[in-house]
Coordinates of C-alpha atoms in Angstrom, one line a residue:
Chain A
M714 CA -2.2 -8.0 -24.0
L715 CA -0.5 -9.6 -21.1
S716 CA -2.4 -11.4 -18.4
E717 CA -2.2 -10.3 -14.8
F718 CA 0.0 -13.2 -13.9
S719 CA 2.4 -13.1 -16.8
L720 CA 2.7 -9.3 -16.2
I721 CA 3.8 -10.0 -12.6
S722 CA 6.1 -12.8 -13.4
R723 CA 7.7 -11.0 -16.3
Y724 CA 8.3 -7.5 -14.8
F725 CA 8.1 -7.8 -11.0
D726 CA 8.8 -11.2 -9.7
R727 CA 12.6 -11.5 -9.2
P728 CA 14.3 -14.1 -7.1
L729 CA 14.9 -12.8 -3.6
R730 CA 18.6 -12.5 -3.2
H731 CA 20.1 -14.0 -0.1
D732 CA 18.1 -11.4 1.8
R733 CA 18.5 -11.0 5.5
H734 CA 14.8 -10.4 6.0
A735 CA 12.4 -11.4 3.2
A736 CA 11.4 -15.0 3.8
L737 CA 8.8 -15.3 1.1
G738 CA 8.2 -12.9 -1.8
I739 CA 5.7 -12.5 -4.6
G740 CA 3.3 -15.3 -5.4
D741 CA 1.5 -16.2 -2.2
D742 CA -1.4 -14.6 -0.3
C743 CA 1.1 -12.6 1.8
A744 CA 4.8 -11.9 1.7
L745 CA 6.7 -13.0 4.8
L746 CA 9.3 -10.7 6.4
T747 CA 11.5 -11.6 9.4
P748 CA 12.5 -8.4 11.1
A749 CA 15.9 -8.4 12.8
S750 CA 15.5 -9.2 16.5
G751 CA 14.8 -6.1 18.6
M752 CA 14.4 -3.7 15.7
Q753 CA 11.3 -1.5 15.1
L754 CA 9.7 -1.4 11.7
A755 CA 9.1 1.9 10.0
I756 CA 6.3 1.8 7.5
S757 CA 5.1 4.3 4.9
S758 CA 2.6 4.4 2.0
D759 CA 2.5 6.8 -0.9
M760 CA 0.0 6.9 -3.7
L761 CA 0.9 8.6 -7.0
V762 CA -1.9 9.4 -9.4
E763 CA -1.5 10.4 -13.1
G764 CA -2.3 14.0 -13.7
R765 CA -1.9 14.8 -10.1
H766 CA 1.6 13.7 -9.1
F767 CA 3.0 13.3 -12.6
F768 CA 2.0 14.3 -16.1
A769 CA 0.1 11.9 -18.3
G770 CA 2.7 10.3 -20.6
A771 CA 5.5 10.7 -18.1
D772 CA 8.7 8.8 -18.8
P773 CA 8.0 5.4 -17.2
A774 CA 11.6 4.8 -16.2
K775 CA 11.7 8.1 -14.3
L776 CA 8.3 7.4 -12.8
G777 CA 9.5 4.0 -11.6
H778 CA 12.4 5.8 -9.9
K779 CA 10.3 8.5 -8.4
C780 CA 7.5 6.3 -7.0
L781 CA 10.1 4.4 -5.0
A782 CA 12.2 7.5 -4.2
V783 CA 9.3 9.3 -2.4
N784 CA 8.8 6.3 -0.2
L785 CA 12.5 5.8 0.5
S786 CA 12.5 9.5 1.4
D787 CA 10.0 8.8 4.1
L788 CA 12.3 6.2 5.6
A789 CA 15.2 8.6 5.4
A790 CA 13.1 11.2 7.4
M791 CA 12.7 8.7 10.2
G792 CA 16.4 7.6 10.1
A793 CA 15.3 4.1 9.1
A794 CA 17.2 1.7 6.8
P795 CA 15.2 0.2 3.9
L796 CA 14.3 -3.5 3.9
A797 CA 11.5 -4.2 1.4
F798 CA 8.4 -2.8 -0.3
T799 CA 5.1 -3.8 -1.9
L800 CA 3.8 -2.3 -5.2
A801 CA 0.1 -1.9 -6.0
L802 CA -0.4 -0.8 -9.6
S803 CA -3.6 0.2 -11.4
L804 CA -2.9 0.4 -15.2
P805 CA -5.2 1.3 -18.1
E806 CA -3.5 -1.5 -20.1
A807 CA -0.6 -3.9 -19.6
V808 CA 1.9 -2.9 -22.3
E809 CA 5.5 -3.9 -22.4
E810 CA 6.6 -0.4 -23.6
W811 CA 5.5 1.0 -20.3
L812 CA 6.1 -1.9 -17.9
A813 CA 9.7 -2.7 -19.0
P814 CA 11.1 0.8 -18.4
F815 CA 8.9 1.4 -15.3
S816 CA 10.2 -1.8 -13.6
D817 CA 13.8 -1.1 -14.7
G818 CA 13.7 2.5 -13.2
M819 CA 12.2 1.2 -10.0
F820 CA 14.5 -1.8 -9.5
R821 CA 17.6 0.3 -10.3
L822 CA 16.9 2.5 -7.3
A823 CA 15.7 -0.5 -5.2
D824 CA 19.0 -2.3 -5.8
Q825 CA 21.0 0.7 -4.8
H826 CA 19.4 0.5 -1.4
G827 CA 19.1 -3.3 -1.1
C828 CA 15.3 -3.0 -0.9
A829 CA 13.4 -6.0 -2.2
L830 CA 10.0 -6.0 -3.9
I831 CA 8.1 -8.6 -1.8
G832 CA 4.5 -8.3 -2.9
G833 CA 1.7 -6.2 -4.2
D834 CA -1.3 -6.1 -6.6
T835 CA -2.0 -5.3 -10.2
T836 CA -5.3 -4.3 -11.6
K837 CA -6.8 -2.5 -14.6
G838 CA -7.9 1.1 -14.0
P839 CA -6.7 4.7 -14.2
L840 CA -2.9 4.9 -13.7
N841 CA -2.2 4.8 -10.0
I842 CA 1.0 3.6 -8.2
C843 CA 0.9 2.8 -4.5
I844 CA 4.1 1.7 -2.8
T845 CA 4.3 0.7 0.8
I846 CA 7.8 0.5 2.2
F847 CA 9.3 -1.1 5.2
G848 CA 12.5 -0.1 7.0
E849 CA 14.1 -0.8 10.3
I850 CA 15.5 1.3 13.1
P851 CA 16.6 0.6 16.6
P852 CA 13.8 1.4 19.1
G853 CA 14.0 5.0 20.5
L854 CA 16.2 6.3 17.7
A855 CA 13.5 7.2 15.1
L856 CA 13.6 10.9 14.1
R857 CA 10.0 11.9 14.9
R858 CA 8.2 15.1 14.0
D859 CA 7.3 15.8 17.6
A860 CA 10.8 15.9 19.0
A861 CA 11.9 19.5 18.1
R862 CA 12.9 21.6 21.2
A863 CA 13.2 25.4 21.6
G864 CA 16.8 26.4 20.9
D865 CA 17.4 23.6 18.3
D866 CA 19.0 24.6 15.0
I867 CA 17.0 24.0 11.9
W868 CA 18.9 22.3 9.0
V869 CA 18.1 21.3 5.5
S870 CA 19.9 18.9 3.2
G871 CA 20.9 19.5 -0.4
T872 CA 19.2 22.3 -2.2
L873 CA 15.6 23.4 -2.6
G874 CA 13.3 24.7 -5.4
D875 CA 14.7 23.3 -8.6
A876 CA 11.9 20.8 -8.9
R877 CA 9.4 23.6 -8.5
L878 CA 11.3 25.6 -11.1
A879 CA 11.0 22.7 -13.6
L880 CA 7.3 22.6 -13.0
A881 CA 7.0 26.3 -13.6
G882 CA 8.8 25.8 -16.9
Y883 CA 6.5 22.9 -18.0
R884 CA 3.5 24.9 -17.0
R885 CA 4.8 28.1 -18.7
E886 CA 4.3 30.1 -15.5
L887 CA 7.8 31.4 -16.3
K888 CA 9.6 32.0 -19.5
M889 CA 12.3 29.3 -19.5
D890 CA 14.1 27.8 -22.5
A891 CA 14.3 24.0 -22.9
P892 CA 17.9 23.7 -21.7
M893 CA 17.0 25.6 -18.6
I894 CA 14.0 23.4 -17.9
E895 CA 16.2 20.3 -18.6
A896 CA 18.8 21.6 -16.1
C897 CA 16.4 21.5 -13.2
A898 CA 14.0 18.7 -14.4
G899 CA 16.2 15.9 -12.9
R900 CA 15.3 17.1 -9.4
M901 CA 11.6 16.8 -10.3
H902 CA 11.7 13.5 -12.0
E903 CA 14.4 11.6 -10.2
P904 CA 14.8 12.9 -6.6
T905 CA 17.5 11.5 -4.4
P906 CA 16.2 10.0 -1.1
R907 CA 18.6 11.1 1.7
L908 CA 18.9 7.7 3.3
A909 CA 22.5 7.8 4.3
L910 CA 22.0 11.2 6.0
G911 CA 18.9 10.0 7.8
C912 CA 20.7 7.0 9.3
A913 CA 23.8 9.1 10.1
L914 CA 21.6 11.6 12.1
R915 CA 20.3 8.9 14.5
G916 CA 21.0 10.1 18.0
I917 CA 22.2 13.5 16.7
A918 CA 19.1 15.2 15.3
H919 CA 15.9 15.7 17.3
A920 CA 13.1 16.0 14.8
A921 CA 13.1 15.4 11.0
I922 CA 10.7 15.4 8.1
D923 CA 11.2 15.1 4.3
I924 CA 10.3 18.1 2.2
S925 CA 7.7 16.9 -0.2
D926 CA 5.0 19.7 0.0
G927 CA 7.4 22.6 0.4
L928 CA 9.7 23.5 3.3
I929 CA 7.3 26.0 5.0
G930 CA 4.5 23.5 5.1
D931 CA 6.6 20.5 6.1
L932 CA 8.5 22.5 8.8
G933 CA 5.1 23.5 10.0
H934 CA 4.3 19.9 10.7
I935 CA 7.3 19.7 13.0
L936 CA 6.3 22.9 14.8
K937 CA 2.7 21.8 15.3
R938 CA 3.5 18.3 16.6
S939 CA 6.4 19.6 18.7
A940 CA 4.3 22.6 20.0
V941 CA 7.1 25.0 19.2
G942 CA 7.7 28.0 16.9
A943 CA 10.7 28.9 14.7
A944 CA 12.6 31.7 13.0
L945 CA 13.6 30.7 9.5
N946 CA 16.3 32.7 7.6
V947 CA 14.8 32.7 4.1
D948 CA 17.9 34.0 2.5
A949 CA 20.0 31.2 4.0
L950 CA 17.9 28.6 2.2
P951 CA 20.1 26.7 -0.3
A952 CA 18.6 27.2 -3.7
G953 CA 19.2 24.6 -6.5
P954 CA 21.8 25.6 -9.0
V955 CA 19.3 26.8 -11.6
L956 CA 17.1 28.6 -9.1
A957 CA 20.1 30.3 -7.5
R958 CA 20.4 32.5 -10.6
A959 CA 16.8 33.6 -10.4
P960 CA 15.5 36.9 -8.9
Q961 CA 15.3 37.1 -5.1
D962 CA 11.5 37.0 -4.9
L963 CA 11.3 33.8 -7.0
R964 CA 14.1 32.2 -5.2
R965 CA 12.5 32.9 -1.8
R966 CA 9.1 31.6 -3.0
F967 CA 10.4 28.4 -4.6
T968 CA 12.8 27.4 -1.8
L969 CA 10.2 28.1 0.8
A970 CA 7.2 26.5 -0.8
G971 CA 8.3 24.7 -3.9
G972 CA 7.4 21.1 -3.2
D973 CA 8.8 17.9 -4.6
D974 CA 12.3 18.6 -3.1
Y975 CA 12.6 15.3 -1.1
E976 CA 15.4 16.9 1.0
L977 CA 15.4 16.4 4.8
C978 CA 14.5 19.2 7.2
F979 CA 15.7 18.4 10.7
T980 CA 16.4 20.0 14.0
A981 CA 19.3 19.4 16.3
P982 CA 20.6 20.9 19.5
V983 CA 23.2 23.7 19.1
S984 CA 25.7 21.4 21.0
N985 CA 25.4 18.9 18.1
R986 CA 26.5 21.3 15.3
I987 CA 29.8 19.5 14.8
A988 CA 28.2 16.1 15.0
V989 CA 25.6 17.2 12.4
L990 CA 28.4 18.3 10.0
A991 CA 30.3 15.1 10.6
A992 CA 27.1 13.1 9.8
A993 CA 26.7 15.1 6.6
H994 CA 30.3 14.4 5.7
R995 CA 30.0 10.7 6.4
S996 CA 26.9 10.5 4.2
A997 CA 28.4 12.8 1.5
T998 CA 25.3 15.0 1.8
P999 CA 25.5 18.8 2.0
V1000 CA 23.6 20.4 4.9
T1001 CA 22.8 24.0 5.6
R1002 CA 21.7 25.7 8.9
V1003 CA 18.7 27.8 8.1
G1004 CA 17.1 28.9 11.4
S1005 CA 16.2 28.1 15.0
I1006 CA 13.4 26.5 16.9
E1007 CA 11.7 29.0 19.4
A1008 CA 9.2 28.8 22.2
G1009 CA 5.7 29.6 21.1
N1010 CA 3.9 28.5 18.0
R1011 CA 4.7 31.0 15.3
L1012 CA 6.9 30.5 12.3
R1013 CA 8.7 33.8 11.7
L1014 CA 10.3 34.3 8.3
V1015 CA 13.4 36.6 8.5
D1016 CA 15.8 37.9 5.9
A1017 CA 19.6 37.7 6.0
Q1018 CA 19.7 40.7 8.4
G1019 CA 17.1 39.2 10.7
G1020 CA 14.3 41.5 9.6
A1021 CA 10.8 40.2 9.4
L1022 CA 9.5 39.1 6.0
D1023 CA 5.9 38.9 5.2
L1024 CA 5.5 36.5 2.3
Q1025 CA 2.2 35.1 1.2
L1026 CA 2.8 31.4 0.7
D1027 CA 0.9 28.2 1.0
S1028 CA 2.0 24.6 1.2
F1029 CA 0.5 22.1 -1.2
D1030 CA -2.8 20.5 -0.2
H1031 CA -4.2 17.8 -2.4
F1032 CA -7.8 18.7 -1.8
S1033 CA -7.7 22.5 -1.9
S1034 CA -5.5 22.8 -5.0
P1035 CA -7.1 22.7 -8.4
Chain B
M566 CA -14.3 21.0 1.0
L567 CA -12.0 19.5 3.6
S568 CA -8.3 19.9 3.4
E569 CA -6.1 16.8 3.2
F570 CA -5.0 17.2 6.9
S571 CA -8.4 17.8 8.4
L572 CA -9.7 14.9 6.4
I573 CA -7.1 12.6 7.9
S574 CA -7.6 13.9 11.4
R575 CA -11.4 13.8 11.3
Y576 CA -11.9 10.4 9.8
F577 CA -8.8 8.3 10.1
D578 CA -6.5 9.4 12.9
R579 CA -7.7 7.6 16.1
P580 CA -5.7 7.3 19.2
L581 CA -3.8 4.0 19.2
R582 CA -5.2 1.9 21.9
H583 CA -2.7 0.3 24.3
D584 CA -1.6 -1.6 21.3
R585 CA 1.0 -4.4 21.7
H586 CA 2.7 -3.4 18.6
A587 CA 2.0 0.0 17.0
A588 CA 4.5 2.4 18.6
L589 CA 3.7 5.4 16.4
G590 CA 0.6 5.9 14.2
I591 CA -0.6 8.5 11.7
G592 CA 1.0 11.9 11.5
D593 CA 4.7 11.2 11.0
D594 CA 6.8 10.3 7.9
C595 CA 6.4 6.6 8.8
A596 CA 4.5 4.6 11.3
L597 CA 6.5 2.5 13.7
L598 CA 5.6 -1.1 14.5
T599 CA 7.3 -3.3 17.0
P600 CA 6.8 -6.9 16.0
A601 CA 6.7 -9.5 18.8
S602 CA 10.0 -11.1 19.3
G603 CA 10.6 -14.0 17.0
M604 CA 7.5 -13.7 15.0
Q605 CA 7.4 -13.3 11.2
L606 CA 5.4 -10.6 9.6
A607 CA 2.9 -11.4 6.9
I608 CA 2.2 -8.5 4.5
S609 CA -0.4 -8.1 1.8
S610 CA -1.5 -5.2 -0.5
D611 CA -4.8 -5.0 -2.3
M612 CA -5.9 -2.2 -4.6
L613 CA -9.7 -1.7 -5.3
V614 CA -10.7 0.5 -8.2
E615 CA -14.1 2.0 -8.8
G616 CA -15.9 0.4 -11.8
R617 CA -13.6 -2.6 -11.6
H618 CA -13.9 -4.1 -8.1
F619 CA -17.0 -2.2 -7.0
F620 CA -19.8 -0.2 -8.7
A621 CA -19.6 3.6 -9.0
G622 CA -21.8 4.9 -6.2
A623 CA -21.3 1.8 -4.1
D624 CA -22.4 2.1 -0.4
P625 CA -19.4 3.6 1.3
A626 CA -19.9 1.7 4.6
K627 CA -19.9 -1.6 2.8
L628 CA -17.0 -0.6 0.7
G629 CA -15.0 0.3 3.9
H630 CA -15.8 -3.1 5.2
K631 CA -14.9 -4.9 1.9
C632 CA -11.6 -3.1 1.3
L633 CA -10.3 -4.2 4.7
A634 CA -12.0 -7.7 4.5
V635 CA -10.1 -8.7 1.3
N636 CA -6.8 -7.9 3.0
L637 CA -7.7 -9.6 6.2
S638 CA -8.7 -12.6 4.0
D639 CA -5.1 -12.7 2.7
L640 CA -3.8 -12.9 6.3
A641 CA -6.3 -15.7 7.0
A642 CA -5.0 -17.6 4.0
M643 CA -1.5 -17.6 5.5
G644 CA -2.7 -18.4 9.0
A645 CA -1.5 -15.0 10.3
A646 CA -3.1 -12.9 13.0
P647 CA -3.8 -9.2 12.1
L648 CA -1.7 -6.4 13.7
A649 CA -2.2 -3.2 11.7
F650 CA -2.8 -1.7 8.3
T651 CA -2.1 1.4 6.1
L652 CA -4.7 3.0 3.9
A653 CA -3.9 4.9 0.7
L654 CA -6.9 6.6 -0.7
S655 CA -7.4 8.5 -4.0
L656 CA -10.7 10.4 -3.9
P657 CA -12.4 12.6 -6.5
E658 CA -13.5 14.9 -3.7
A659 CA -13.4 14.9 0.1
V660 CA -17.0 14.9 1.2
E661 CA -18.3 14.0 4.6
E662 CA -21.2 11.9 3.2
W663 CA -18.8 9.4 1.8
L664 CA -15.9 9.6 4.3
A665 CA -17.9 9.2 7.5
P666 CA -19.6 5.9 6.5
F667 CA -16.5 4.6 4.7
S668 CA -14.3 5.0 7.7
D669 CA -17.1 3.7 10.0
G670 CA -17.4 0.5 7.9
M671 CA -13.7 0.0 7.8
F672 CA -13.1 0.6 11.5
R673 CA -16.0 -1.6 12.6
L674 CA -14.3 -4.6 11.0
A675 CA -10.8 -3.4 12.1
D676 CA -11.9 -3.3 15.7
Q677 CA -13.4 -6.8 15.5
H678 CA -9.9 -8.0 14.7
G679 CA -7.8 -5.6 16.8
C680 CA -6.2 -4.3 13.7
A681 CA -5.0 -0.6 14.0
L682 CA -4.8 1.9 11.1
I683 CA -1.2 3.2 11.5
G684 CA -0.6 5.3 8.4
G685 CA -1.3 5.9 4.7
D686 CA -1.8 8.6 2.2
T687 CA -4.7 10.6 0.7
T688 CA -4.8 12.3 -2.6
K689 CA -7.3 13.7 -5.1
G690 CA -7.9 11.4 -8.1
P691 CA -10.2 8.6 -9.5
L692 CA -11.5 6.6 -6.6
N693 CA -8.9 4.0 -5.6
I694 CA -8.5 2.3 -2.3
C695 CA -5.2 0.6 -1.5
I696 CA -4.8 -1.2 1.9
T697 CA -1.5 -2.8 3.0
I698 CA -2.0 -5.1 5.9
F699 CA 0.4 -6.6 8.5
G700 CA -0.1 -9.8 10.5
E701 CA 2.2 -12.0 12.5
I702 CA 2.8 -15.7 12.5
P703 CA 5.4 -18.0 14.1
P704 CA 8.2 -18.8 11.7
G705 CA 7.6 -22.1 9.8
L706 CA 3.8 -22.2 10.4
A707 CA 2.6 -20.0 7.5
L708 CA 0.1 -21.8 5.2
R709 CA 1.9 -21.4 1.9
R710 CA 0.6 -22.1 -1.6
D711 CA 3.6 -24.3 -2.4
A712 CA 3.0 -26.8 0.4
A713 CA 0.3 -29.1 -1.0
R714 CA 1.3 -32.8 -1.2
A715 CA -0.2 -35.7 -3.3
G716 CA -2.7 -37.5 -1.2
D717 CA -3.9 -34.4 0.7
D718 CA -7.6 -33.7 1.1
I719 CA -8.8 -30.5 -0.4
W720 CA -11.2 -28.4 1.8
V721 CA -13.1 -25.2 1.4
S722 CA -14.6 -23.1 4.2
G723 CA -18.2 -21.7 4.2
T724 CA -20.1 -21.6 1.0
L725 CA -19.3 -20.5 -2.6
G726 CA -21.0 -18.7 -5.4
D727 CA -23.5 -16.3 -3.8
A728 CA -21.4 -13.2 -4.4
R729 CA -21.2 -14.2 -8.1
L730 CA -24.9 -14.8 -8.1
A731 CA -25.5 -11.3 -6.7
L732 CA -23.3 -9.9 -9.5
A733 CA -25.3 -11.8 -12.1
G734 CA -28.5 -10.2 -10.7
Y735 CA -27.0 -6.7 -10.8
R736 CA -25.8 -7.2 -14.3
R737 CA -29.1 -8.8 -15.4
E738 CA -27.3 -11.9 -16.7
L739 CA -30.0 -13.9 -14.9
K740 CA -33.6 -13.1 -14.1
M741 CA -33.6 -12.4 -10.4
D742 CA -36.0 -10.4 -8.3
A743 CA -34.8 -7.8 -5.8
P744 CA -35.3 -9.9 -2.7
M745 CA -33.3 -12.7 -4.3
I746 CA -30.4 -10.4 -5.2
E747 CA -30.6 -8.9 -1.7
A748 CA -30.4 -12.4 -0.2
C749 CA -27.0 -13.0 -1.7
A750 CA -25.7 -9.5 -2.0
G751 CA -24.2 -9.5 1.6
R752 CA -21.7 -12.1 0.4
M753 CA -20.6 -9.7 -2.3
H754 CA -20.5 -6.5 -0.3
E755 CA -19.5 -7.6 3.1
P756 CA -17.4 -10.8 2.9
T757 CA -16.2 -12.5 6.2
P758 CA -12.5 -13.0 6.4
R759 CA -11.8 -16.4 7.8
L760 CA -9.1 -15.4 10.3
A761 CA -10.1 -17.7 13.2
L762 CA -10.0 -20.7 10.9
G763 CA -6.7 -19.6 9.3
C764 CA -5.0 -19.4 12.7
A765 CA -6.6 -22.7 13.9
L766 CA -5.2 -24.5 10.8
R767 CA -1.6 -23.7 11.7
G768 CA 0.3 -26.9 11.9
I769 CA -2.7 -28.9 10.6
A770 CA -3.2 -27.7 7.0
H771 CA -0.4 -27.9 4.4
A772 CA -1.3 -25.3 1.7
A773 CA -4.0 -22.6 1.7
I774 CA -5.2 -19.7 -0.4
D775 CA -8.2 -17.4 -0.2
I776 CA -10.8 -17.7 -2.9
S777 CA -11.0 -14.3 -4.5
D778 CA -10.9 -15.0 -8.3
G779 CA -12.9 -18.2 -8.2
L780 CA -12.1 -21.6 -6.7
I781 CA -10.8 -23.2 -9.9
G782 CA -8.3 -20.4 -10.5
D783 CA -7.2 -20.1 -6.9
L784 CA -6.8 -23.8 -6.4
G785 CA -4.8 -23.7 -9.7
H786 CA -2.3 -21.4 -7.9
I787 CA -1.8 -24.0 -5.2
L788 CA -1.4 -26.8 -7.8
K789 CA 1.1 -24.8 -9.9
R790 CA 3.3 -23.7 -7.0
S791 CA 3.1 -27.1 -5.3
A792 CA 3.7 -29.0 -8.7
V793 CA 0.8 -31.3 -8.1
G794 CA -2.6 -32.1 -9.7
A795 CA -6.0 -32.6 -8.1
A796 CA -9.4 -34.2 -8.5
L797 CA -12.2 -31.8 -7.5
N798 CA -15.7 -33.1 -6.8
V799 CA -17.7 -30.4 -8.3
D800 CA -21.0 -31.6 -6.8
A801 CA -19.5 -31.6 -3.3
L802 CA -18.8 -27.8 -3.5
P803 CA -20.9 -26.1 -0.8
A804 CA -23.1 -23.6 -2.6
G805 CA -24.4 -20.5 -0.9
P806 CA -28.0 -20.7 0.4
V807 CA -29.4 -18.8 -2.6
L808 CA -27.3 -20.5 -5.2
A809 CA -28.1 -23.9 -3.7
R810 CA -31.7 -23.6 -5.1
A811 CA -30.4 -22.8 -8.6
P812 CA -30.1 -25.3 -11.5
Q813 CA -27.1 -27.7 -11.4
D814 CA -25.2 -26.1 -14.3
L815 CA -25.4 -22.6 -12.8
R816 CA -24.5 -24.0 -9.3
R817 CA -21.5 -25.8 -10.8
R818 CA -20.3 -22.8 -12.7
F819 CA -20.7 -20.2 -9.9
T820 CA -19.2 -22.4 -7.1
L821 CA -16.3 -23.3 -9.3
A822 CA -15.5 -19.9 -10.9
G823 CA -17.6 -17.3 -9.2
G824 CA -15.1 -15.0 -7.5
D825 CA -15.4 -12.7 -4.6
D826 CA -16.1 -15.6 -2.2
Y827 CA -13.3 -14.9 0.3
E828 CA -13.5 -18.4 1.7
L829 CA -10.4 -20.4 2.3
C830 CA -9.3 -23.4 0.1
F831 CA -6.7 -25.5 1.9
T832 CA -5.1 -28.9 1.7
A833 CA -4.3 -31.2 4.6
P834 CA -3.1 -34.8 5.0
V835 CA -5.8 -37.4 5.3
S836 CA -4.5 -38.2 8.8
N837 CA -5.5 -34.7 9.9
R838 CA -9.2 -35.0 9.0
I839 CA -10.3 -35.0 12.6
A840 CA -7.9 -32.2 13.4
V841 CA -9.3 -30.1 10.6
L842 CA -12.8 -30.7 11.8
A843 CA -11.8 -29.7 15.3
A844 CA -10.1 -26.5 14.0
A845 CA -13.3 -25.7 12.1
H846 CA -15.3 -26.3 15.3
R847 CA -13.0 -24.1 17.4
S848 CA -13.3 -21.3 14.9
A849 CA -17.0 -21.8 14.4
T850 CA -16.4 -22.0 10.6
P851 CA -18.0 -24.8 8.5
V852 CA -15.6 -26.7 6.2
T853 CA -16.3 -29.2 3.5
R854 CA -14.0 -31.8 1.9
V855 CA -14.2 -31.4 -1.9
G856 CA -11.4 -33.4 -3.4
S857 CA -7.9 -34.7 -3.3
I858 CA -4.4 -33.6 -4.4
E859 CA -2.9 -36.0 -6.9
A860 CA 0.5 -36.5 -8.5
G861 CA 0.9 -34.8 -11.9
N862 CA -0.2 -31.4 -12.9
R863 CA -3.8 -31.7 -14.0
L864 CA -6.9 -30.5 -12.3
R865 CA -9.6 -33.1 -13.0
L866 CA -13.2 -32.0 -12.4
V867 CA -15.5 -34.9 -11.4
D868 CA -19.1 -35.3 -10.5
A869 CA -20.6 -36.9 -7.4
Q870 CA -20.2 -40.4 -9.0
G871 CA -16.5 -39.7 -9.8
G872 CA -17.2 -39.3 -13.6
A873 CA -15.1 -36.7 -15.5
L874 CA -16.8 -33.3 -16.1
D875 CA -15.7 -31.1 -19.0
L876 CA -16.7 -27.6 -18.1
Q877 CA -15.5 -24.5 -19.9
L878 CA -14.5 -22.1 -17.1
D879 CA -12.1 -19.4 -16.6
S880 CA -10.9 -17.6 -13.6
F881 CA -10.9 -13.9 -13.4
D882 CA -8.0 -12.0 -14.9
H883 CA -7.9 -8.2 -14.5
F884 CA -6.2 -7.7 -17.8
S885 CA -8.0 -10.1 -20.1
S886 CA -11.5 -9.3 -18.8
P887 CA -13.4 -6.5 -20.4

């Protein structure tokens, strides 16, 4: 059994590279971060609990990736560039077979985005992983949820629903064979935070959010905070490659309310359509136009012909779900 | 049962006062913080787990205080001034009887220090409270663990051991009546972060740490990172008012290795003795001189007469303790 301090030094305490910002990392009462002059800090915390956000016995390398990815996705949704993060970890026991792949998976993604681990905490307890992430963005350019305007286009990045489809396979809600589950499971276990797109949309998009609890619920947050309504073309939603072959009803439900997508939903003025496509091209991220912001406060679901759809759907809520 | 969103809006989402720094609080993908120009950010995360850091059924108001206090104490130990914090909370169920006093206890302490809650996460799961705190400090003035120098005095703030004594009472390790436990329990449940002292010691102290796992272990971190040794006068350690009446052996053990004290241990050059006392006076915080930093790498425990003491003591380790 490792001690708390050897655990930290063995798996988490890496020399800070010649980092622009982190002045002092792991091993003191606090980390020290020197923000670039004039920049705002974007800060987000996500807590992932075993049995709730991931299965007991989940692959630790993928889990390391995912815990950081969901936080990076929050930075992406603000248009912020990653700087650093802290990791607080509650573990039933400190075993190498878990810690080594977990930290590898996490650092692989961190290194892709130049995001340094600068501090945190470890304790014994039920498995719980809490990352707090720090990014930077020039003042006034953050993509806020309250900035959608009537007339804006609604866009989503990438594809939706394959993570939810994998979950349905694991839970045997649907009859899916192992290769089919495997084909969509990558979206569930190792989501891709859309950081390049988020930064490229600064000054072009109005509002943005990352789709973690399902598009319908997350778009709902934009509508509520911006005091607007929307028409959403359900049949325009880009389904993941596996889900795209599924029946229409399933496709509609899982693209609308699937959860765990970690794509961006954003709004932008019609006059910025070309600029949005150019930002998508620059960031090598596909985007699809899926609806319009409207006056009022209703979210109208429509089909490809513009006809009203009445689907019973709910977004995920951690305290009302079983 | 409250939903996740009504839980947040009811108990945790308060309007940001005309805050110097927090530009955007709860309710978006990230909070936005605007650091004062030229200041460094000090960042710390602490995770508190039920059954590990606090008893199941612990008073939620005191717990709200304590969770924030231990983070504020980390800022104090760097000499940083608090700005803001995030709260990630895993709860078995969302009930008002717990949430209302918990948030009251937390905000009462937050308001005393002008520290705004700017974001976080809530989820269902075993009770786990993870706070990440942000403070500011002018570059170069942080009180780091690696800055102790041979010849420095060693100081501690306040008194030590009463929190450990309360724990011994709760656990029936010692025969203590209820009023006696009560008399020392405040130190365990509602520690006082020494923020005013930490700031007052900028430019005066060399190294500092907050005493969370017991003086001997926490001073050990300073020694290791500063590559120095020390002589610690065990009989000079200021015992809490209840512990002060206990037998010498118990007093020595609990002041040295009690844990949960949240006092500061710091080192300062002998030439700054008067400046240290003036800083203590300005911050209305008692301080006691308890030893000296020495060359080498040993921590020598001595009694009031300077004679060597050989005490078997261990600092708390989350993964080697039962």
